[in-house]
């Protein structure tokens, strides 16, 4: 199935989702050739979020069906980040984590036409990545992420050309993709994104009518591309998790990103005028409980939820079990946990301290992946998995106060990234900015015991390479204290019961 889909996209005419009740006209129209693009990006959950009020891929599929009824020339794109991190994706099925199997299956059912490779596609193993590519009925594309040898990943082309039939005649659509090099793995290498994208756009501009940059990189990089790359007609991007609409360069090239987890989707009406000029009219559409679901996709979603829940149960979690009833909202949105102390972050760090008896607790805010506000009310074990899908162990380390102060200060300097540190109640700051532990000023010469997650003490976080049990002789791991998600659940019980 995959080979035929890709061959059609690259070599012939791809008629996307033709609706039998809406036959496509073939006569030219004086206003030009128009087609529709449905865009989503940074989707980690196949089910709705925000207590069921937003998102959900069955609803996106319902929107797609509405668009197809209006315009059979609709194509659907994903601007990266969908294999990971996902709560369901961490479930073990037949001895292996799902690692995006559920997402690819649902996107197949939805009818996705192309997916850019995002940085989180490389969270999974090389074997899992190759398996997901093989399972997909749509192509993964990236021009600058390659194997360490420089070879392309199998069945992952650098660009895509599809010919879309429109009422005014066929439109050749070129799609180029690059990804930011933020996920360093020994099985991935990155070419320079800017120069690579320029080369791909130049190639596509010579042979197509419309060139789309389907990117997964920082907004600043998309701005530079839109403003300076001749031939690029629009940038459909991901990575930031919040919707963006901007226009840059002499041609006012649009840059558009939707909200993460399909809280919104972008609908773009792209027109190639009779003079060859490209214009784009874009609408940000909220995906809500009022958005009708596609029943067939909803059934696939339900099957994968059931499969994943069985895996969690086998690993000792009961996803449906209510651990506690909370009395306040817990904000786990990325814009909160990566920029400032958060109630949810403090509860997790306090749970680490309670599980270990350490002097204080801290961890990287990027470990919180729920990107949602958990409303006051029943908190299920699955919610803990959603909050901390990577799992891992609570560990304790000893280190001198001078090193601890450096760790804390770097955590604050990391604001805006996953390396921002969430802290337990024992950690504070005096009026002059110096750090305190348990109400007393941090003593540079004293040895402290700190509870954290096992990921952080690998020294892999931004600016925190010195916080490493292997690379820094001043830091010693002294204990392990169970699953981080269990520590959160236990702490919630202490606070709310």
Short mmCIF file of C-alpha atoms in Angstrom, two decimals:
data_model
loop_
_atom_site.label_atom_id
_atom_site.label_comp_id
_atom_site.label_asym_id
_atom_site.label_seq_id
_atom_site.Cartn_x
_atom_site.Cartn_y
_atom_site.Cartn_z
CA UNK A 1 0.00 0.00 0.00
CA UNK A 2 2.78 2.44 0.94
CA UNK A 3 4.73 1.94 -2.28
CA UNK A 4 1.68 2.58 -4.45
CA UNK A 5 0.74 5.73 -2.49
CA UNK A 6 4.23 7.18 -2.73
CA UNK A 7 4.60 6.27 -6.37
CA UNK A 8 1.34 8.03 -7.17
CA UNK A 9 2.47 11.11 -5.30
CA UNK A 10 5.86 11.26 -6.96
CA UNK A 11 5.18 10.07 -10.48
CA UNK A 12 1.57 10.63 -11.41
CA UNK A 13 -1.65 12.31 -10.41
CA UNK A 14 -2.79 11.95 -6.83
CA UNK A 15 -6.53 12.40 -6.44
CA UNK A 16 -7.00 12.92 -2.73
CA UNK A 17 -10.12 11.69 -0.96
CA UNK A 18 -12.61 12.08 -3.79
CA UNK A 19 -16.12 12.15 -2.34
CA UNK A 20 -18.68 10.23 -4.42
CA UNK A 21 -21.38 12.75 -3.54
CA UNK A 22 -19.28 15.70 -4.74
CA UNK A 23 -17.89 14.95 -8.21
CA UNK A 24 -15.00 17.14 -9.23
CA UNK A 25 -15.50 19.61 -12.06
CA UNK A 26 -12.94 19.52 -14.86
CA UNK A 27 -13.66 22.66 -16.86
CA UNK A 28 -11.17 25.54 -16.39
CA UNK A 29 -12.36 28.53 -14.37
CA UNK A 30 -11.30 32.11 -15.04
CA UNK A 31 -10.27 32.75 -11.45
CA UNK A 32 -7.55 30.11 -11.49
CA UNK A 33 -6.90 26.74 -9.88
CA UNK A 34 -7.81 26.24 -6.22
CA UNK A 35 -7.30 23.38 -3.77
CA UNK A 36 -7.55 22.96 0.00
CA UNK A 37 -4.91 21.95 2.55
CA UNK A 38 -5.84 20.69 6.03
CA UNK A 39 -2.89 21.11 8.41
CA UNK A 40 -2.22 19.66 11.86
CA UNK A 41 1.05 19.53 13.79
CA UNK A 42 2.50 18.30 17.09
CA UNK A 43 -0.20 15.73 17.78
CA UNK A 44 0.68 13.27 20.51
CA UNK A 45 -2.73 11.95 21.55
CA UNK A 46 -5.27 10.17 19.37
CA UNK A 47 -8.03 10.99 21.87
CA UNK A 48 -9.40 14.42 22.87
CA UNK A 49 -7.64 16.50 25.52
CA UNK A 50 -8.79 19.11 28.04
CA UNK A 51 -11.32 16.75 29.57
CA UNK A 52 -12.63 15.79 26.16
CA UNK A 53 -13.38 19.36 25.12
CA UNK A 54 -10.60 19.82 22.55
CA UNK A 55 -8.75 17.84 19.92
CA UNK A 56 -9.15 14.20 18.99
CA UNK A 57 -8.18 12.70 15.66
CA UNK A 58 -11.66 11.28 15.01
CA UNK A 59 -12.89 14.87 15.08
CA UNK A 60 -10.08 15.98 12.75
CA UNK A 61 -11.21 13.20 10.42
CA UNK A 62 -14.77 14.52 10.68
CA UNK A 63 -13.55 17.99 9.68
CA UNK A 64 -11.66 16.43 6.78
CA UNK A 65 -14.82 14.74 5.54
CA UNK A 66 -16.63 18.08 5.63
CA UNK A 67 -13.83 19.68 3.63
CA UNK A 68 -13.83 16.87 1.09
CA UNK A 69 -17.55 17.27 0.57
CA UNK A 70 -16.93 20.91 -0.27
CA UNK A 71 -13.64 20.43 -2.13
CA UNK A 72 -12.58 16.94 -3.25
CA UNK A 73 -9.15 18.44 -3.92
CA UNK A 74 -8.36 18.61 -0.19
CA UNK A 75 -4.98 17.26 0.92
CA UNK A 76 -4.10 16.62 4.58
CA UNK A 77 -0.65 17.26 6.04
CA UNK A 78 1.10 16.75 9.38
CA UNK A 79 3.93 19.19 10.20
CA UNK A 80 5.88 16.80 12.43
CA UNK A 81 5.91 15.35 15.95
CA UNK A 82 3.41 12.50 16.15
CA UNK A 83 5.23 9.28 17.06
CA UNK A 84 6.29 10.54 20.49
CA UNK A 85 5.91 11.50 23.27
CA UNK A 86 2.54 9.95 23.88
CA UNK A 87 0.99 8.39 26.93
CA UNK A 88 -0.53 5.57 24.88
CA UNK A 89 2.73 5.15 23.01
CA UNK A 90 4.51 4.07 26.19
CA UNK A 91 2.25 1.03 26.68
CA UNK A 92 3.92 -2.35 26.20
CA UNK A 93 2.11 -4.66 23.80
CA UNK A 94 3.54 -8.09 23.04
CA UNK A 95 6.65 -7.13 24.96
CA UNK A 96 7.38 -3.90 23.05
CA UNK A 97 6.29 -0.31 23.54
CA UNK A 98 3.84 0.96 20.95
CA UNK A 99 6.15 3.86 20.04
CA UNK A 100 3.63 5.47 17.70
CA UNK A 101 2.00 2.35 16.23
CA UNK A 102 -1.35 3.66 17.41
CA UNK A 103 -0.76 7.07 15.85
CA UNK A 104 0.22 5.70 12.44
CA UNK A 105 -2.80 3.39 12.42
CA UNK A 106 -5.17 6.25 13.21
CA UNK A 107 -3.55 8.61 10.70
CA UNK A 108 -3.87 5.86 8.08
CA UNK A 109 -7.58 5.63 8.85
CA UNK A 110 -7.92 9.41 8.78
CA UNK A 111 -6.40 9.60 5.30
CA UNK A 112 -3.25 11.63 5.93
CA UNK A 113 -1.38 12.42 2.73
CA UNK A 114 2.08 13.36 4.00
CA UNK A 115 3.93 13.83 7.30
CA UNK A 116 7.01 15.88 7.96
CA UNK A 117 9.51 14.23 10.30
CA UNK A 118 9.66 16.13 13.60
CA UNK A 119 12.36 16.00 16.23
CA UNK A 120 10.28 13.71 18.45
CA UNK A 121 10.06 11.09 15.72
CA UNK A 122 13.59 10.28 16.85
CA UNK A 123 12.56 9.60 20.47
CA UNK A 124 11.91 6.02 19.42
CA UNK A 125 14.53 3.46 18.42
CA UNK A 126 15.88 3.17 14.88
CA UNK A 127 14.02 -0.11 14.46
CA UNK A 128 10.75 1.41 15.70
CA UNK A 129 11.15 4.41 13.37
CA UNK A 130 11.70 2.12 10.39
CA UNK A 131 8.69 0.03 11.41
CA UNK A 132 6.42 3.07 11.63
CA UNK A 133 7.55 4.27 8.19
CA UNK A 134 6.76 0.84 6.76
CA UNK A 135 3.33 0.74 8.43
CA UNK A 136 2.25 4.15 7.13
CA UNK A 137 0.04 4.54 4.07
CA UNK A 138 1.43 8.08 3.78
CA UNK A 139 5.04 9.15 3.18
CA UNK A 140 7.30 10.52 5.90
CA UNK A 141 9.52 13.23 4.38
CA UNK A 142 12.64 15.06 5.55
CA UNK A 143 15.52 16.56 3.60
CA UNK A 144 18.04 17.20 6.35
CA UNK A 145 17.68 14.26 8.77
CA UNK A 146 19.73 11.34 7.46
CA UNK A 147 21.62 8.30 8.66
CA UNK A 148 25.12 8.90 10.09
CA UNK A 149 26.58 7.61 6.82
CA UNK A 150 24.77 10.37 4.97
CA UNK A 151 22.36 7.91 3.35
CA UNK A 152 18.63 8.61 3.36
CA UNK A 153 16.38 6.59 5.60
CA UNK A 154 14.60 3.87 3.64
CA UNK A 155 11.32 5.13 2.15
CA UNK A 156 11.80 8.64 3.59
CA UNK A 157 12.29 10.99 0.61
CA UNK A 158 13.59 14.56 0.96
CA UNK A 159 10.71 16.07 -0.97
CA UNK A 160 7.32 15.22 -2.42
CA UNK A 161 5.61 16.24 -5.68
CA UNK A 162 1.90 15.61 -6.08
CA UNK A 163 -0.34 16.68 -8.93
CA UNK A 164 -3.73 17.80 -7.64
CA UNK A 165 -6.59 17.96 -10.14
CA UNK A 166 -8.63 21.15 -9.68
CA UNK A 167 -11.64 22.62 -11.41
CA UNK A 168 -9.31 24.93 -13.33
CA UNK A 169 -6.81 22.27 -14.29
CA UNK A 170 -4.03 20.30 -12.55
CA UNK A 171 -1.73 21.91 -9.99
CA UNK A 172 1.74 20.51 -9.38
CA UNK A 173 2.40 20.87 -5.63
CA UNK A 174 5.94 20.53 -4.29
CA UNK A 175 6.51 19.89 -0.61
CA UNK A 176 9.92 20.24 1.06
CA UNK A 177 10.64 19.45 4.69
CA UNK A 178 13.37 20.07 7.25
CA UNK A 179 13.59 19.46 11.00
CA UNK A 180 15.52 21.20 13.75
CA UNK A 181 18.53 19.18 15.02
CA UNK A 182 17.44 19.08 18.66
CA UNK A 183 17.21 15.31 19.14
CA UNK A 184 20.71 13.86 19.00
CA UNK A 185 20.76 10.11 18.52
CA UNK A 186 23.55 7.83 17.38
CA UNK A 187 21.43 6.68 14.43
CA UNK A 188 20.55 10.17 13.14
CA UNK A 189 22.62 12.95 11.59
CA UNK A 190 21.43 16.40 10.54
CA UNK A 191 22.37 18.44 7.50
CA UNK A 192 22.15 22.21 7.79
CA UNK A 193 18.43 22.96 7.65
CA UNK A 194 18.64 26.39 6.01
CA UNK A 195 20.88 25.50 3.08
CA UNK A 196 19.13 22.17 2.60
CA UNK A 197 15.70 23.80 2.45
CA UNK A 198 16.99 26.37 -0.06
CA UNK A 199 18.26 23.64 -2.34
CA UNK A 200 15.02 21.66 -2.15
CA UNK A 201 12.86 24.73 -2.82
CA UNK A 202 15.00 25.68 -5.83
CA UNK A 203 14.55 22.20 -7.25
CA UNK A 204 10.80 22.18 -6.66
CA UNK A 205 10.27 25.74 -7.90
CA UNK A 206 11.60 24.72 -11.30
CA UNK A 207 9.11 21.88 -11.71
CA UNK A 208 5.95 22.76 -9.75
CA UNK A 209 3.29 25.46 -9.50
CA UNK A 210 3.21 25.75 -5.69
CA UNK A 211 6.04 25.12 -3.23
CA UNK A 212 5.13 24.38 0.40
CA UNK A 213 7.66 24.25 3.20
CA UNK A 214 6.24 21.57 5.53
CA UNK A 215 8.70 22.27 8.33
CA UNK A 216 9.34 21.35 11.91
CA UNK A 217 11.66 23.99 13.30
CA UNK A 218 11.70 27.10 15.44
CA UNK A 219 9.55 30.04 14.39
CA UNK A 220 12.65 32.21 13.88
CA UNK A 221 13.96 29.68 11.34
CA UNK A 222 10.62 29.64 9.54
CA UNK A 223 10.68 33.44 9.45
CA UNK A 224 14.11 33.42 7.83
CA UNK A 225 12.97 30.87 5.27
CA UNK A 226 9.82 32.79 4.36
CA UNK A 227 11.68 36.08 4.08
CA UNK A 228 14.72 34.93 2.12
CA UNK A 229 14.03 31.79 0.07
CA UNK A 230 12.86 32.61 -3.44
CA UNK A 231 10.21 30.24 -4.73
CA UNK A 232 8.77 29.32 -1.34
CA UNK A 233 5.04 30.06 -1.41
CA UNK A 234 3.98 29.16 2.12
CA UNK A 235 5.38 27.62 5.29
CA UNK A 236 3.21 25.13 7.18
CA UNK A 237 5.13 24.45 10.36
CA UNK A 238 5.14 22.82 13.74
CA UNK A 239 7.18 22.69 16.96
CA UNK A 240 5.91 25.68 18.97
CA UNK A 241 2.61 24.04 20.14
CA UNK A 242 0.70 27.33 19.91
CA UNK A 243 -0.98 28.68 16.81
CA UNK A 244 0.98 31.12 14.68
CA UNK A 245 0.00 33.25 11.70
CA UNK A 246 2.69 35.55 10.31
CA UNK A 247 3.77 36.99 6.97
CA UNK A 248 7.37 37.74 6.02
CA UNK A 249 9.46 38.93 3.10
CA UNK A 250 8.73 41.13 0.10
CA UNK A 251 6.10 38.63 -1.10
CA UNK A 252 4.52 38.38 2.38
CA UNK A 253 4.95 34.61 2.49
CA UNK A 254 2.61 33.13 5.13
CA UNK A 255 3.91 31.11 8.10
CA UNK A 256 1.18 29.07 9.76
CA UNK A 257 1.17 26.68 12.71
CA UNK A 258 -1.79 25.14 14.54
CA UNK A 259 -2.12 24.32 18.24
CA UNK A 260 -0.69 21.07 19.56
CA UNK A 261 -2.79 17.96 20.04
CA UNK A 262 -5.21 19.11 17.34
CA UNK A 263 -6.83 21.69 19.58
CA UNK A 264 -6.98 23.58 16.32
CA UNK A 265 -6.34 22.78 12.69
CA UNK A 266 -5.55 25.13 9.84
CA UNK A 267 -7.57 25.09 6.62
CA UNK A 268 -5.80 26.75 3.71
CA UNK A 269 -7.42 27.61 0.37
CA UNK A 270 -4.54 27.80 -2.10
CA UNK A 271 -5.12 29.42 -5.49
CA UNK A 272 -2.80 29.53 -8.47
CA UNK A 273 -3.94 32.47 -10.55
CA UNK A 274 -4.08 32.55 -14.32
CA UNK A 275 -0.78 34.48 -14.16
CA UNK A 276 0.82 31.79 -11.99
CA UNK A 277 0.73 33.86 -8.80
CA UNK A 278 -0.04 31.92 -5.62
CA UNK A 279 -2.46 33.23 -2.99
CA UNK A 280 -3.48 31.64 0.28
CA UNK A 281 -6.57 32.21 2.44
CA UNK A 282 -6.23 30.49 5.83
CA UNK A 283 -8.70 29.77 8.62
CA UNK A 284 -7.80 28.49 12.08
CA UNK A 285 -10.52 25.99 13.05
CA UNK A 286 -11.08 24.95 16.66
CA UNK A 287 -11.54 21.21 17.17
CA UNK A 288 -14.13 20.93 19.94
CA UNK A 289 -16.80 18.63 21.29
CA UNK A 290 -19.09 20.16 18.67
CA UNK A 291 -16.88 18.91 15.83
CA UNK A 292 -18.48 15.74 14.44
CA UNK A 293 -16.39 12.58 14.62
CA UNK A 294 -15.68 10.25 11.72
CA UNK A 295 -17.18 6.96 13.04
CA UNK A 296 -14.66 4.74 11.27
CA UNK A 297 -11.69 6.64 12.70
CA UNK A 298 -13.35 6.75 16.14
CA UNK A 299 -13.54 2.94 16.04
CA UNK A 300 -9.83 2.66 15.28
CA UNK A 301 -9.05 5.06 18.13
CA UNK A 302 -11.14 2.98 20.54
CA UNK A 303 -9.34 -0.22 19.51
CA UNK A 304 -5.92 1.27 20.21
CA UNK A 305 -6.99 2.74 23.54
CA UNK A 306 -8.21 -0.70 24.61
CA UNK A 307 -4.95 -2.30 23.44
CA UNK A 308 -2.78 0.24 25.25
CA UNK A 309 -4.80 0.07 28.46
CA UNK A 310 -4.32 -3.71 28.53
CA UNK A 311 -0.58 -3.09 28.31
CA UNK A 312 -0.65 -0.64 31.20
CA UNK A 313 -2.61 -3.09 33.33
CA UNK A 314 -0.01 -5.77 32.65
CA UNK A 315 2.65 -3.33 33.91
CA UNK A 316 0.82 -2.66 37.18
CA UNK A 317 -1.19 0.47 36.34
CA UNK A 318 -4.97 0.61 36.19
CA UNK A 319 -5.64 3.45 33.73
CA UNK A 320 -9.31 3.85 34.67
CA UNK A 321 -8.74 3.77 38.44
CA UNK A 322 -9.37 7.09 40.18
CA UNK A 323 -6.39 7.71 42.43
CA UNK A 324 -7.79 10.84 44.04
CA UNK A 325 -10.19 13.71 43.47
CA UNK A 326 -8.32 16.99 43.15
CA UNK A 327 -9.80 20.30 44.23
CA UNK A 328 -7.84 22.64 41.96
CA UNK A 329 -6.76 22.71 38.36
CA UNK A 330 -3.26 21.42 37.60
CA UNK A 331 -1.63 23.31 34.75
CA UNK A 332 0.70 21.07 32.74
CA UNK A 333 0.85 23.21 29.62
CA UNK A 334 4.24 23.51 28.04
CA UNK A 335 4.17 27.30 28.30
CA UNK A 336 3.78 26.95 32.08
CA UNK A 337 6.02 24.07 33.14
CA UNK A 338 8.93 25.27 30.99
CA UNK A 339 8.87 28.89 32.16
CA UNK A 340 7.92 29.17 35.84
CA UNK A 341 7.22 27.19 39.01
CA UNK A 342 3.98 25.27 38.56
CA UNK A 343 1.66 23.64 41.06
CA UNK A 344 1.85 20.37 39.12
CA UNK A 345 5.64 20.55 38.98
CA UNK A 346 5.86 21.15 42.73
CA UNK A 347 3.58 18.18 43.43
CA UNK A 348 5.83 15.91 41.38
CA UNK A 349 9.03 17.18 43.02
CA UNK A 350 7.42 16.94 46.48
CA UNK A 351 6.48 13.36 45.64
CA UNK A 352 10.12 12.61 44.85
CA UNK A 353 11.11 13.94 48.28
CA UNK A 354 8.40 11.94 50.04
CA UNK A 355 9.44 8.76 48.24
CA UNK A 356 13.11 9.17 49.10
CA UNK A 357 13.54 11.27 52.23
CA UNK A 358 15.88 13.63 50.34
CA UNK A 359 16.63 17.20 51.40
CA UNK A 360 14.83 18.55 48.32
CA UNK A 361 13.62 17.53 44.88
CA UNK A 362 13.89 18.88 41.35
CA UNK A 363 13.44 17.71 37.77
CA UNK A 364 13.34 19.04 34.24
CA UNK A 365 10.00 20.57 33.26
CA UNK A 366 10.34 18.94 29.84
CA UNK A 367 9.51 15.61 31.49
CA UNK A 368 5.92 16.85 31.80
CA UNK A 369 4.39 16.14 28.40
CA UNK A 370 0.65 16.40 29.01
CA UNK A 371 0.47 19.95 27.56
CA UNK A 372 -2.97 20.28 29.12
CA UNK A 373 -4.77 21.67 32.16
CA UNK A 374 -5.98 18.80 34.32
CA UNK A 375 -9.25 20.13 35.67
CA UNK A 376 -10.18 19.70 39.32
CA UNK A 377 -11.95 16.40 39.81
CA UNK A 378 -11.17 12.71 39.40
CA UNK A 379 -7.47 12.11 38.71
CA UNK A 380 -6.98 8.69 37.16
CA UNK A 381 -3.83 6.63 36.98
CA UNK A 382 -3.84 7.25 33.25
CA UNK A 383 -3.55 10.97 33.97
CA UNK A 384 -0.23 10.30 35.71
CA UNK A 385 0.91 8.42 32.61
CA UNK A 386 -0.19 11.38 30.47
CA UNK A 387 1.76 13.79 32.68
CA UNK A 388 4.96 11.73 32.73
CA UNK A 389 4.79 9.44 29.69
CA UNK A 390 8.53 8.79 29.59
CA UNK A 391 8.33 7.24 33.05
CA UNK A 392 11.67 6.54 34.70
CA UNK A 393 12.93 6.16 38.23
CA UNK A 394 13.13 8.53 41.16
CA UNK A 395 16.82 8.64 42.09
CA UNK A 396 18.74 10.35 44.87
CA UNK A 397 22.15 11.91 44.45
CA UNK A 398 24.54 13.64 46.80
CA UNK A 399 26.41 16.77 45.74
CA UNK A 400 28.07 19.84 47.28
CA UNK A 401 25.98 22.95 47.82
CA UNK A 402 28.13 24.88 45.37
CA UNK A 403 27.22 22.46 42.58
CA UNK A 404 23.56 22.46 43.63
CA UNK A 405 23.45 26.26 43.43
CA UNK A 406 24.88 26.06 39.93
CA UNK A 407 22.25 23.48 38.95
CA UNK A 408 19.43 25.65 40.27
CA UNK A 409 20.69 28.80 38.59
CA UNK A 410 21.09 27.01 35.27
CA UNK A 411 17.55 25.70 35.63
CA UNK A 412 16.27 29.26 35.82
CA UNK A 413 18.46 30.24 32.87
CA UNK A 414 16.79 27.44 30.89
CA UNK A 415 13.36 29.14 31.10
CA UNK A 416 11.48 28.50 27.89
CA UNK A 417 13.05 25.09 27.32
CA UNK A 418 12.57 21.60 28.69
CA UNK A 419 15.60 22.17 30.92
CA UNK A 420 13.72 24.60 33.16
CA UNK A 421 13.69 22.97 36.61
CA UNK A 422 10.55 22.39 38.60
CA UNK A 423 11.34 22.32 42.34
CA UNK A 424 10.01 20.97 45.61
CA UNK A 425 8.74 23.14 48.46
CA UNK A 426 12.10 22.91 50.27
CA UNK A 427 13.83 25.00 47.58
CA UNK A 428 13.46 28.77 47.69
CA UNK A 429 15.31 32.02 47.15
CA UNK A 430 16.24 34.77 49.59
CA UNK A 431 15.55 38.42 48.82
CA UNK A 432 19.07 38.84 47.43
CA UNK A 433 18.57 35.94 45.01
CA UNK A 434 20.63 33.34 46.85
CA UNK A 435 19.15 29.84 47.05
CA UNK A 436 17.66 28.36 50.22
CA UNK A 437 17.06 24.75 51.23
CA UNK A 438 14.50 24.12 53.95
CA UNK A 439 14.42 27.83 54.79
CA UNK A 440 18.18 28.10 55.35
CA UNK A 441 20.63 29.63 52.92
CA UNK A 442 22.28 27.02 50.78
CA UNK A 443 25.73 26.19 52.20
CA UNK A 444 28.28 25.81 49.37
CA UNK A 445 30.40 23.45 51.46
CA UNK A 446 27.61 21.20 52.71
CA UNK A 447 26.67 17.94 51.00
CA UNK A 448 22.98 17.73 50.07
CA UNK A 449 20.83 14.78 49.06
CA UNK A 450 18.58 15.64 46.14
CA UNK A 451 15.76 13.58 44.63
CA UNK A 452 15.31 13.81 40.87
CA UNK A 453 14.48 11.69 37.84
CA UNK A 454 17.01 9.37 36.28
CA UNK A 455 17.00 11.27 32.97
CA UNK A 456 18.21 14.52 34.47
CA UNK A 457 21.33 13.08 36.10
CA UNK A 458 22.55 11.76 32.76
CA UNK A 459 23.76 15.29 32.01
CA UNK A 460 21.72 15.51 28.81
CA UNK A 461 19.67 18.61 29.55
CA UNK A 462 20.32 22.07 28.15
CA UNK A 463 23.27 23.63 29.98
CA UNK A 464 23.21 20.89 32.60
CA UNK A 465 25.86 18.57 31.18
CA UNK A 466 27.76 18.96 34.47
CA UNK A 467 24.80 17.47 36.39
CA UNK A 468 25.93 13.94 35.62
CA UNK A 469 26.54 10.95 37.86
CA UNK A 470 28.92 9.55 35.26
CA UNK A 471 30.76 12.67 34.19
CA UNK A 472 31.05 14.64 37.45
CA UNK A 473 32.93 13.06 40.39
CA UNK A 474 31.26 15.52 42.79
CA UNK A 475 27.86 13.91 42.14
CA UNK A 476 27.09 10.41 43.44
CA UNK A 477 23.89 8.43 42.96
CA UNK A 478 22.91 6.89 46.29
CA UNK A 479 19.50 5.33 45.72
CA UNK A 480 16.49 4.54 43.52
CA UNK A 481 12.94 4.93 44.78
CA UNK A 482 10.44 3.64 42.26
CA UNK A 483 8.54 4.89 39.24
CA UNK A 484 8.16 8.67 38.92
CA UNK A 485 4.48 8.27 38.04
CA UNK A 486 3.82 6.29 41.19
CA UNK A 487 5.55 9.00 43.21
CA UNK A 488 3.16 11.57 41.70
CA UNK A 489 0.10 9.46 42.44
CA UNK A 490 1.18 8.88 46.04
CA UNK A 491 1.77 12.59 46.54
CA UNK A 492 -1.64 13.49 45.16
CA UNK A 493 -3.21 11.15 47.70
CA UNK A 494 -1.24 12.85 50.51
CA UNK A 495 -2.36 16.31 49.42
CA UNK A 496 -5.98 15.76 48.44
CA UNK A 497 -7.24 13.06 50.80
#
